[in-house]
Coordinates of C-alpha atoms in Angstrom, one line a residue:
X30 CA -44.5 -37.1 -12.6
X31 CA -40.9 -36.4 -13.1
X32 CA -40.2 -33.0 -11.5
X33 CA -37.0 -30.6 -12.0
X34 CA -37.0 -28.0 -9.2
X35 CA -34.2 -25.7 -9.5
X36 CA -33.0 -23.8 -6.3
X37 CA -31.1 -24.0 -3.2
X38 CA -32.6 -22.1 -0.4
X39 CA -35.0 -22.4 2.1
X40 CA -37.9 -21.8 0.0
X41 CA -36.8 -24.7 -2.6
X42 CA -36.2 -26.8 0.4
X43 CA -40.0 -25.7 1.8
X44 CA -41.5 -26.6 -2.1
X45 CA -39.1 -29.6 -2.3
X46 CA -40.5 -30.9 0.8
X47 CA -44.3 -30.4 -0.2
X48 CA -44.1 -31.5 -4.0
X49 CA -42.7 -35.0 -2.0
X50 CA -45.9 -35.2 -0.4
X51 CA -47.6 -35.7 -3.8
X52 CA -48.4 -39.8 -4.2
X53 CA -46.6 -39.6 -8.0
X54 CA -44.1 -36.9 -7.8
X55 CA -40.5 -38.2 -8.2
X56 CA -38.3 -34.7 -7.8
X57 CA -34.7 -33.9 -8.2
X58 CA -33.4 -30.4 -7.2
X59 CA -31.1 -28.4 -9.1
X60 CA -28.7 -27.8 -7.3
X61 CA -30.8 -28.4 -3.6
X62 CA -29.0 -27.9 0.2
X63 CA -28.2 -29.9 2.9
X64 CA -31.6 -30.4 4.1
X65 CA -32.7 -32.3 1.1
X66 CA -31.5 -36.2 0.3
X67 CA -27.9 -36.3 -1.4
X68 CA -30.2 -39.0 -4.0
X69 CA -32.1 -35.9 -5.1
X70 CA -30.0 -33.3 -5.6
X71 CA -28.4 -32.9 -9.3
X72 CA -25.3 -30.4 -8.1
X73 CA -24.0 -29.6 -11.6
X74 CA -26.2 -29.5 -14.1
X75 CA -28.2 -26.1 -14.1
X76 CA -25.6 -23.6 -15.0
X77 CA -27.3 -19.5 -15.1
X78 CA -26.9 -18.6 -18.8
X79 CA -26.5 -22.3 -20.3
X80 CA -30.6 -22.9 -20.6
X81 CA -29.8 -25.0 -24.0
X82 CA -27.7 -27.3 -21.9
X83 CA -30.1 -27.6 -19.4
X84 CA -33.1 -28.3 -22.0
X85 CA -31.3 -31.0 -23.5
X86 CA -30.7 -32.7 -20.2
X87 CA -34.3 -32.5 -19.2
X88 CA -35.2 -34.0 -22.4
X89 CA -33.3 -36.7 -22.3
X90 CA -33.8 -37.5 -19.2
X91 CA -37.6 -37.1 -19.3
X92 CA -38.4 -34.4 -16.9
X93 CA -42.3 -33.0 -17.5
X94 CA -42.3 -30.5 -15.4
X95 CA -40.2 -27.9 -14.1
X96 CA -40.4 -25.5 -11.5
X97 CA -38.3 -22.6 -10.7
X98 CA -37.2 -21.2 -7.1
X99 CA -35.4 -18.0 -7.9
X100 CA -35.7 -15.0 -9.9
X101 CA -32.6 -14.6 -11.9
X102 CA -33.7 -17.3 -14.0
X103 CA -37.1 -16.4 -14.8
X104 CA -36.0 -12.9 -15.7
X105 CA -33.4 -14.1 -17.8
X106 CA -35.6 -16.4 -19.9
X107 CA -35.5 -19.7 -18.5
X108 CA -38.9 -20.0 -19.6
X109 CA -39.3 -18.8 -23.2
X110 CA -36.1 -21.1 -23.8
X111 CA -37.3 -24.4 -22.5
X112 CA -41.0 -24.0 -22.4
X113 CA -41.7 -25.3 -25.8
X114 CA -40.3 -28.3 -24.9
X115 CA -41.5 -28.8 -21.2
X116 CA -44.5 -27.7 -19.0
X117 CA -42.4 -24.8 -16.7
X118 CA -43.9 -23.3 -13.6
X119 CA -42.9 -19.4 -14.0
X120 CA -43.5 -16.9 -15.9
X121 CA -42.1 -15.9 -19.5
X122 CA -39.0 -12.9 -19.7
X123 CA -41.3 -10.3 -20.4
X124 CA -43.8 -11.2 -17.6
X125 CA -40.8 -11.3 -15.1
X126 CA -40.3 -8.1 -15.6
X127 CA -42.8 -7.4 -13.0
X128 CA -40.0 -8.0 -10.4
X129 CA -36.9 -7.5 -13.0
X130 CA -37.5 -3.7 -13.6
X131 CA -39.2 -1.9 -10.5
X132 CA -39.6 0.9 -13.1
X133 CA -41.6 -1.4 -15.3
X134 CA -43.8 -2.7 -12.6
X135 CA -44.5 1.1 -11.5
X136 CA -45.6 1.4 -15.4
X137 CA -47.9 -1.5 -15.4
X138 CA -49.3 -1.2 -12.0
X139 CA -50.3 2.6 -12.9
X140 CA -51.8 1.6 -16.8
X141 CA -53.8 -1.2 -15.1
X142 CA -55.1 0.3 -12.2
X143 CA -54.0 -1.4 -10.2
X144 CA -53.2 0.6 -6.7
X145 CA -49.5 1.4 -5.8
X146 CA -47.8 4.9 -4.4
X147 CA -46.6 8.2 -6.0
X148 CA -43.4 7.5 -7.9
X149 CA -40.4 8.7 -9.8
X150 CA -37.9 7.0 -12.0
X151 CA -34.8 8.8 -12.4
X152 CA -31.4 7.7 -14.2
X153 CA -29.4 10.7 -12.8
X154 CA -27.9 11.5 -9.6
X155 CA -30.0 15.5 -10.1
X156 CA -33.1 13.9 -11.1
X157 CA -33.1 11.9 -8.0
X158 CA -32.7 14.9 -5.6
X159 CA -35.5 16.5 -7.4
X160 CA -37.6 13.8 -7.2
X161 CA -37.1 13.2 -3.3
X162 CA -37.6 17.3 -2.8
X163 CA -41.1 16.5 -3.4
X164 CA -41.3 13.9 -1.6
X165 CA -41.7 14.2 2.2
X166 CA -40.5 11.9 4.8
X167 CA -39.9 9.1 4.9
X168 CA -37.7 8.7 1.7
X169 CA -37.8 5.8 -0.2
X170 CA -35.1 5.0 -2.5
X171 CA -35.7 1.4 -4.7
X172 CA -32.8 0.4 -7.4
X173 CA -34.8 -0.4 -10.5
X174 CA -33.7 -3.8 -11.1
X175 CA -32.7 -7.3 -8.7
X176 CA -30.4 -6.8 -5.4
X177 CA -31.4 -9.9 -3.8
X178 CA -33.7 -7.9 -1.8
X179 CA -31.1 -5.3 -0.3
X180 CA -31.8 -2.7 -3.1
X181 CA -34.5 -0.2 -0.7
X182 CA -34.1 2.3 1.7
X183 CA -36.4 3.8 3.8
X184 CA -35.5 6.3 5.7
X185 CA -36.4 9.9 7.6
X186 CA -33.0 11.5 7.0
X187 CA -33.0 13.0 3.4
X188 CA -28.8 12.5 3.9
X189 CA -29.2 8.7 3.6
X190 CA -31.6 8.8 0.6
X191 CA -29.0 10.7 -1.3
X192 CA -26.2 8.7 -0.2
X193 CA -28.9 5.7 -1.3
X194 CA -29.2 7.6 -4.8
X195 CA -25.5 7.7 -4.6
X196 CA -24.6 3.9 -3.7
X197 CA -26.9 3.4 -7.1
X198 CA -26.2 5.7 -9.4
X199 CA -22.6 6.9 -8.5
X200 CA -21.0 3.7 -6.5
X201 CA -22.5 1.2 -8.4
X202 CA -23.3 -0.7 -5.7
X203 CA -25.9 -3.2 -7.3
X204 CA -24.2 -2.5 -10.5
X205 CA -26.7 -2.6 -13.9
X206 CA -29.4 -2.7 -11.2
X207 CA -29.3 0.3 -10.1
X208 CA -28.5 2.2 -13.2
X209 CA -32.0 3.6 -12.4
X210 CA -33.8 4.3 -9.3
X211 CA -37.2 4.7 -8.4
X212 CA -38.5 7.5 -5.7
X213 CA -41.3 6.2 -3.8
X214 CA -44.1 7.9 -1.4
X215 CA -44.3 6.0 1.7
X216 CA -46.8 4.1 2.7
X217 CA -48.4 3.8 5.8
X218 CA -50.0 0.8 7.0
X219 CA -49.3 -3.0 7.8
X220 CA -47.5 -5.2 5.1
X221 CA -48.9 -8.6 4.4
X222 CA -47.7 -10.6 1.3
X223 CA -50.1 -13.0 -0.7
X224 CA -49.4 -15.4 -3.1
X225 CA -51.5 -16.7 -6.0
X226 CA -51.1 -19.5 -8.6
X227 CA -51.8 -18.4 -11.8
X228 CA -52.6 -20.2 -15.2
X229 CA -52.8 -17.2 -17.2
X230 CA -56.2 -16.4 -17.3
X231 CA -56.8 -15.9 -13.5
X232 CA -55.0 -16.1 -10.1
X233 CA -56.5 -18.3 -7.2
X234 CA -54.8 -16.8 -3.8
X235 CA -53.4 -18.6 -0.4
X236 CA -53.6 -16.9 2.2
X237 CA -52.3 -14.2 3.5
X238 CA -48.6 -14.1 5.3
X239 CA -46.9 -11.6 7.0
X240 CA -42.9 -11.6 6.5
X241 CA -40.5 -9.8 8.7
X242 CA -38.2 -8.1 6.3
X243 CA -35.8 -6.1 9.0
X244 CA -32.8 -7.8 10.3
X245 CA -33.3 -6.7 13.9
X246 CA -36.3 -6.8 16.7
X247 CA -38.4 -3.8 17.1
X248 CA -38.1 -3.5 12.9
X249 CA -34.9 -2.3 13.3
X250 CA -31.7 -2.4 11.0
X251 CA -31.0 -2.9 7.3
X252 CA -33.6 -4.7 5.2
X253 CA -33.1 -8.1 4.4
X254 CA -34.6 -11.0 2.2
X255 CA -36.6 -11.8 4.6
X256 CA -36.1 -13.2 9.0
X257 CA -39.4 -14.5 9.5
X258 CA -43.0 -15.1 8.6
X259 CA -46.5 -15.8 10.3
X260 CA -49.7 -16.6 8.5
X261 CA -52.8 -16.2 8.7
X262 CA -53.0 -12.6 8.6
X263 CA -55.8 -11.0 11.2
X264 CA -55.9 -8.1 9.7
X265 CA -56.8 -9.1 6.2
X266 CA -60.3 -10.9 6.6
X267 CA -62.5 -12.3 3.7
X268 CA -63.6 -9.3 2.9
X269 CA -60.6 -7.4 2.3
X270 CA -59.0 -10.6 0.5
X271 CA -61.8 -10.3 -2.1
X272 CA -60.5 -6.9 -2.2
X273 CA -57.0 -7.6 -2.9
X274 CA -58.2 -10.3 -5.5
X275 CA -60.3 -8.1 -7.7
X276 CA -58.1 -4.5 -7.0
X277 CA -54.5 -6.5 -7.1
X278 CA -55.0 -9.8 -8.3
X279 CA -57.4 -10.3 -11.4
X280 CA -56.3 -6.7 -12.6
X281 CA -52.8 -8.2 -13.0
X282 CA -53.7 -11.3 -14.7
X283 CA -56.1 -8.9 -17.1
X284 CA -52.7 -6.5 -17.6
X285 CA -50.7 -9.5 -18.3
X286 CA -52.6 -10.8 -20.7
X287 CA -53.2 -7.6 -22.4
X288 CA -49.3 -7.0 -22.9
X289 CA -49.2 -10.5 -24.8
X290 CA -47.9 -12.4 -21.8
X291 CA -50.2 -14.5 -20.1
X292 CA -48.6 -14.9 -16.8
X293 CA -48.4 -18.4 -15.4
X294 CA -46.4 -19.3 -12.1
X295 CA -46.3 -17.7 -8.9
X296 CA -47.6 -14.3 -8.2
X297 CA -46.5 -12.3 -5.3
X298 CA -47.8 -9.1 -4.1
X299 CA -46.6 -7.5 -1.1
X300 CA -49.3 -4.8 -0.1
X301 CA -49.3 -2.4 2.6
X302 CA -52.6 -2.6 4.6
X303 CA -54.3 0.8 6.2
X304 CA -57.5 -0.1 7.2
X305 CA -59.6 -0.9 4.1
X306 CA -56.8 0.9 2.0
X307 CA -54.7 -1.8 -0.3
X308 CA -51.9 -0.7 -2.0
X309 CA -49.1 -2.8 -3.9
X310 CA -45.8 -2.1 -2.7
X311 CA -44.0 -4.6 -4.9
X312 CA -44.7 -7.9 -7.1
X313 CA -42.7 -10.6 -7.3
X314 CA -42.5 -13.8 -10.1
X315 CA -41.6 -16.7 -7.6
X316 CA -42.5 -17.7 -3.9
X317 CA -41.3 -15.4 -1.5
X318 CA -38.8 -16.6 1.5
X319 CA -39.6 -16.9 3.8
X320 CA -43.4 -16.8 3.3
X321 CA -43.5 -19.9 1.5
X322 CA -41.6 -22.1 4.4
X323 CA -44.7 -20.9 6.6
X324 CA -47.5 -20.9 3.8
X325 CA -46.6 -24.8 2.1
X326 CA -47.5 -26.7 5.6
X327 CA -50.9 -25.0 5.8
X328 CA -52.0 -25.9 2.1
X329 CA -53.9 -29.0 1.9
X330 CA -53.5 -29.5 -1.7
X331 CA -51.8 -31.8 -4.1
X332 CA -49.1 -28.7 -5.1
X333 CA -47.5 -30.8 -8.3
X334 CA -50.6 -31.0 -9.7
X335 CA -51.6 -27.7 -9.6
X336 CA -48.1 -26.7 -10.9
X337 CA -48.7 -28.8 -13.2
X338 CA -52.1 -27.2 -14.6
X339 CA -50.6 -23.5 -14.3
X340 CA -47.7 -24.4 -16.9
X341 CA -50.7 -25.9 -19.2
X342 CA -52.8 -22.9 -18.7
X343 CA -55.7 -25.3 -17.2
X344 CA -55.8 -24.7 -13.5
X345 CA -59.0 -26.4 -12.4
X346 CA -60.3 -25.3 -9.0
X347 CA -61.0 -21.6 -7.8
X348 CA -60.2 -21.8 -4.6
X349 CA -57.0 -23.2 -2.4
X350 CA -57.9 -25.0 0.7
X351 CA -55.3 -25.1 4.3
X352 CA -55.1 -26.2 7.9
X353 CA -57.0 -24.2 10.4
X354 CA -53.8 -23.5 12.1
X355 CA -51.5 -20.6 12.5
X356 CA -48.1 -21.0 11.5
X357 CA -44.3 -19.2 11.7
X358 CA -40.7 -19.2 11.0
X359 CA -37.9 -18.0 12.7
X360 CA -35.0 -17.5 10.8
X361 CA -31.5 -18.7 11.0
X362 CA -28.9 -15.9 10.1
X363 CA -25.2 -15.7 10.2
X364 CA -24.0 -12.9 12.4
X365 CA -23.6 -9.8 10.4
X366 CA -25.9 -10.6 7.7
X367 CA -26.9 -8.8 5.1
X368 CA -23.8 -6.9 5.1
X369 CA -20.6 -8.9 5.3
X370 CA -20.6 -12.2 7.2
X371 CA -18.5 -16.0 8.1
X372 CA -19.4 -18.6 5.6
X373 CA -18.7 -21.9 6.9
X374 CA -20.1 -22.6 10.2
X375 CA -20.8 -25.4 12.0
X376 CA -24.1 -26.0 11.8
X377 CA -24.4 -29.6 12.6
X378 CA -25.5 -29.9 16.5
X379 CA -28.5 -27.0 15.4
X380 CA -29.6 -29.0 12.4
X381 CA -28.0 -32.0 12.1
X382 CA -30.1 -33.0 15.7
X383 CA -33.4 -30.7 15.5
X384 CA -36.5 -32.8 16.3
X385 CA -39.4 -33.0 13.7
X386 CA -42.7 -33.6 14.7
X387 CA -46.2 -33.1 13.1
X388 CA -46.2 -29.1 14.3
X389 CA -42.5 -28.4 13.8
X390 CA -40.3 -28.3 10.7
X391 CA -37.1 -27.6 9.8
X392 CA -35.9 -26.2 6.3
X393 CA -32.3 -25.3 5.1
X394 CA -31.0 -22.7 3.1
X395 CA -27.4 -21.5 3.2
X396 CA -26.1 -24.7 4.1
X397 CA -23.7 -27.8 2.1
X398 CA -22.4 -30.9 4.0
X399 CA -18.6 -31.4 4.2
X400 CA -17.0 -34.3 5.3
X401 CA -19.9 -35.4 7.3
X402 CA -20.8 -31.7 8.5
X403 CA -23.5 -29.2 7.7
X404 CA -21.7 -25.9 7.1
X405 CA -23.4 -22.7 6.4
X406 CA -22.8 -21.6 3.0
X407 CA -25.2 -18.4 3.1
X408 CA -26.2 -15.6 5.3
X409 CA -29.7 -17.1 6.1
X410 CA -28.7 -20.5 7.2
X411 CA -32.3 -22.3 8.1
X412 CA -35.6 -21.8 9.3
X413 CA -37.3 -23.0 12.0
X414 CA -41.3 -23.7 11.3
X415 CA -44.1 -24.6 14.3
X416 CA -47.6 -24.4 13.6
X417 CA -50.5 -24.3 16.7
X418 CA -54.0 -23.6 17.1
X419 CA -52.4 -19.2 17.8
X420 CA -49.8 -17.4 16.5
X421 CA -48.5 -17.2 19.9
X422 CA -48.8 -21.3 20.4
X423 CA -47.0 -21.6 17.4
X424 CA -44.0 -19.1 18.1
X425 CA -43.7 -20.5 21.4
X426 CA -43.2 -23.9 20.1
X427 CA -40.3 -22.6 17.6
X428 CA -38.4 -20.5 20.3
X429 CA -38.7 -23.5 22.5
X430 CA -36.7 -25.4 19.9
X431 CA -34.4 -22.3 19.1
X432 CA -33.6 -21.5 22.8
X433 CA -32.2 -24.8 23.6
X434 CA -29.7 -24.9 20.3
X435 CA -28.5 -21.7 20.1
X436 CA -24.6 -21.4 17.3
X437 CA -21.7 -19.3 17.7
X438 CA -21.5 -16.8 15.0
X439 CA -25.3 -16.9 14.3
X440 CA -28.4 -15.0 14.8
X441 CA -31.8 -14.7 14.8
X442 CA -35.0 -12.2 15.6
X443 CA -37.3 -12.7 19.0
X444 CA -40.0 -11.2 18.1
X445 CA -41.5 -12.6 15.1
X446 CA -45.1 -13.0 15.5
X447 CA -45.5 -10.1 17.9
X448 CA -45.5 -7.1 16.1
X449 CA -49.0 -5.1 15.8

């Protein structure tokens, strides 16, 4: 099976590196990192915008499946233009929307009933004070549509949610993406994120992961796309997942196809746990990073093939099987990051030299070689992934690594896998 993965972070590097696994699988990535074989990276092909392009190259070259990393392009339409043409693994325009237009996703979750806090959308700097004036602390403040996952603030001081409403509405900070913002309640509880491969006519979960979205230790500092993940998830036992699948999950797949656009790919829902209390935070239409550098070791599955049968609507089994091991990774961030940060460090002694071994991985983001070297090209640089029979064993096995290696100019949390 001739696979075009398009992509070039850690999470392409983490599906790049599974899909290989599969005994017929021959992938190229589009445009790929660092981390993954020069042989199998196609660096200027997939251009945003230019899907006809891209269809015609696939075509002629004989690609039968493709699979797509990011969100951009499955909100923009990658998948109503090629589709017709080749099996893709993502959902159409209008399903994307579910991550594309955090007002839209408010709208469905709430018509579907499908659990999810208190909101308000608001297109004008008035409305938005309104809105949080009934809302008490802690404010949240969510532009409506992509930031690369710096478009929420939470925060106790009703100062910072205005200047939040103002960075939107006013600044233009994430520009057309924050023409409207959404007013949240908080929510209370434990996050945990789980995935499901879809086919559009049900989802079939992994399970659960739990990412680390702040940039700092002790949950402290700006968010970011994401530091660090652990799975399994003790808090969410079978019990609760069958919860999640017929609350969250199935209600999706039923609202999807009920709006005329059966949803096949990747769902993500990030929940907020409180006790037996599930409610939906946010959904995403891809593989969450870093979740899926964490999740993709544990599956014992044959991944391209059930790709496969999710673009063709067929997917066969109703249940996913993984290792009876925990899992984590630490992530790799330049200094400064997610606000401004150096592009172009040395990376090379870190990754260029990092042992592999049956419990420890390494995956690449931000990173390109250059004359020989691995610069950083990003603000998350790489991840470092150790499984063991604990959370603890297998955080101790990736500090281990990280503590001996440690870059000028780069960061990374200590406490992933620790927090309650």
């Amino acid at each position: 099976m001739k696979i075009a993965l398009i992509g070039s972070g850690g999470r392409e590097h983490a599906i790049y590196w599974k899909l290989k696994q599969s005994t017929y699988a021959e992938v190229d990535v589009f445009p790929g990192n660092a981390g993954i074989p020069e042989e199998d990276r196609k660096k200027d092909v997939f251009k945003e915008g230019d899907f006809q392009s891209f269809k015609d190259y696939l075509v002629k070259n004989q690609y039968e499946l493709v699979v797509v990393g990011p969100e951009q392009p499955l909100v923009d339409g990658l998948t109503d233009a090629i589709s017709e043409s080749i099996p893709v693994f993502g959902p159409t325009r209008e399903a994307a929307r579910i991550e594309g237009s955090k007002e839209w996703a408010k709208y469905f979750m709430e018509k579907n009933g499908i659990p999810t806090a208190r909101s308000f959308s608001c297109s004008s700097v008035e409305e938005a004070y309104d809105a949080l004036d009934q809302m008490p602390a802690p404010y949240v403040v969510k532009a409506d549509g992509l930031a690369a996952g710096k478009g929420v603030t939470v925060t106790e001081s009703i100062k910072e949610a205005r200047h939040a409403v103002q960075d939107c509405l006013e600044r233009k900070v994430f520009g057309e993406s924050g023409s409207t913002v959404v007013i949240e309640q908080f929510l209370k509880g434990r996050e945990a994120s789980v995935f499901a491969l879809c086919d559009g006519k049900k989802a079939i979960p992994f399970q659960p992961a739990r990412d680390h979205k702040r940039a700092h230790d002790g949950d402290r500092g700006p968010n970011t796309g994401g530091m660090g993940a652990v799975t399994p998830v003790e808090y969410i036992d079978a019990r609760l997942l069958k919860k999640i699948q017929s609350d969250v999950l199935d209600k999706a797949i039923q609202g999807f196809a009920s709006e005329g656009s059966p949803y096949k790919g990747l769902l993500y829902a990030g929940l907020m746990i409180d006790d037996d209390d599930v409610n939906v935070v946010e959904f995403n239409c891809r593989f969450g990073d870093p979740e899926t550098q964490a999740l993709l070791p544990m599956l014992d599955e044959d991944l391209a093939e059930l790709m496969m049968q999710c673009a063709k609507g067929d997917l066969k089994t109703d249940f996913l099987r993984f290792r009876e091991l925990a899992n984590i990774i630490v992530v790799i961030a330049a200094d400064g990051y997610p606000g401004s940060y150096e592009k172009g460090i040395d990376m090379t002694d870190l990754l260029g030299t990092m042992p592999e071994s049956p419990d420890t991985l390494l995956f690449h983001a931000g990173t390109q070689l250059e004359a020989g070297s691995i610069k950083s090209t990003g603000g998350r640089i790489a991840g470092v992934v150790a499984s063991g029979p604990s959370i603890e064993d297998a955080r101790n096995q990736a500090y281990a690594l990280l503590d001996k290696r440690k870059v000028p100019g780069t960061f990374y949390r200590m406490d992933i896998g620790t927090l309650p």
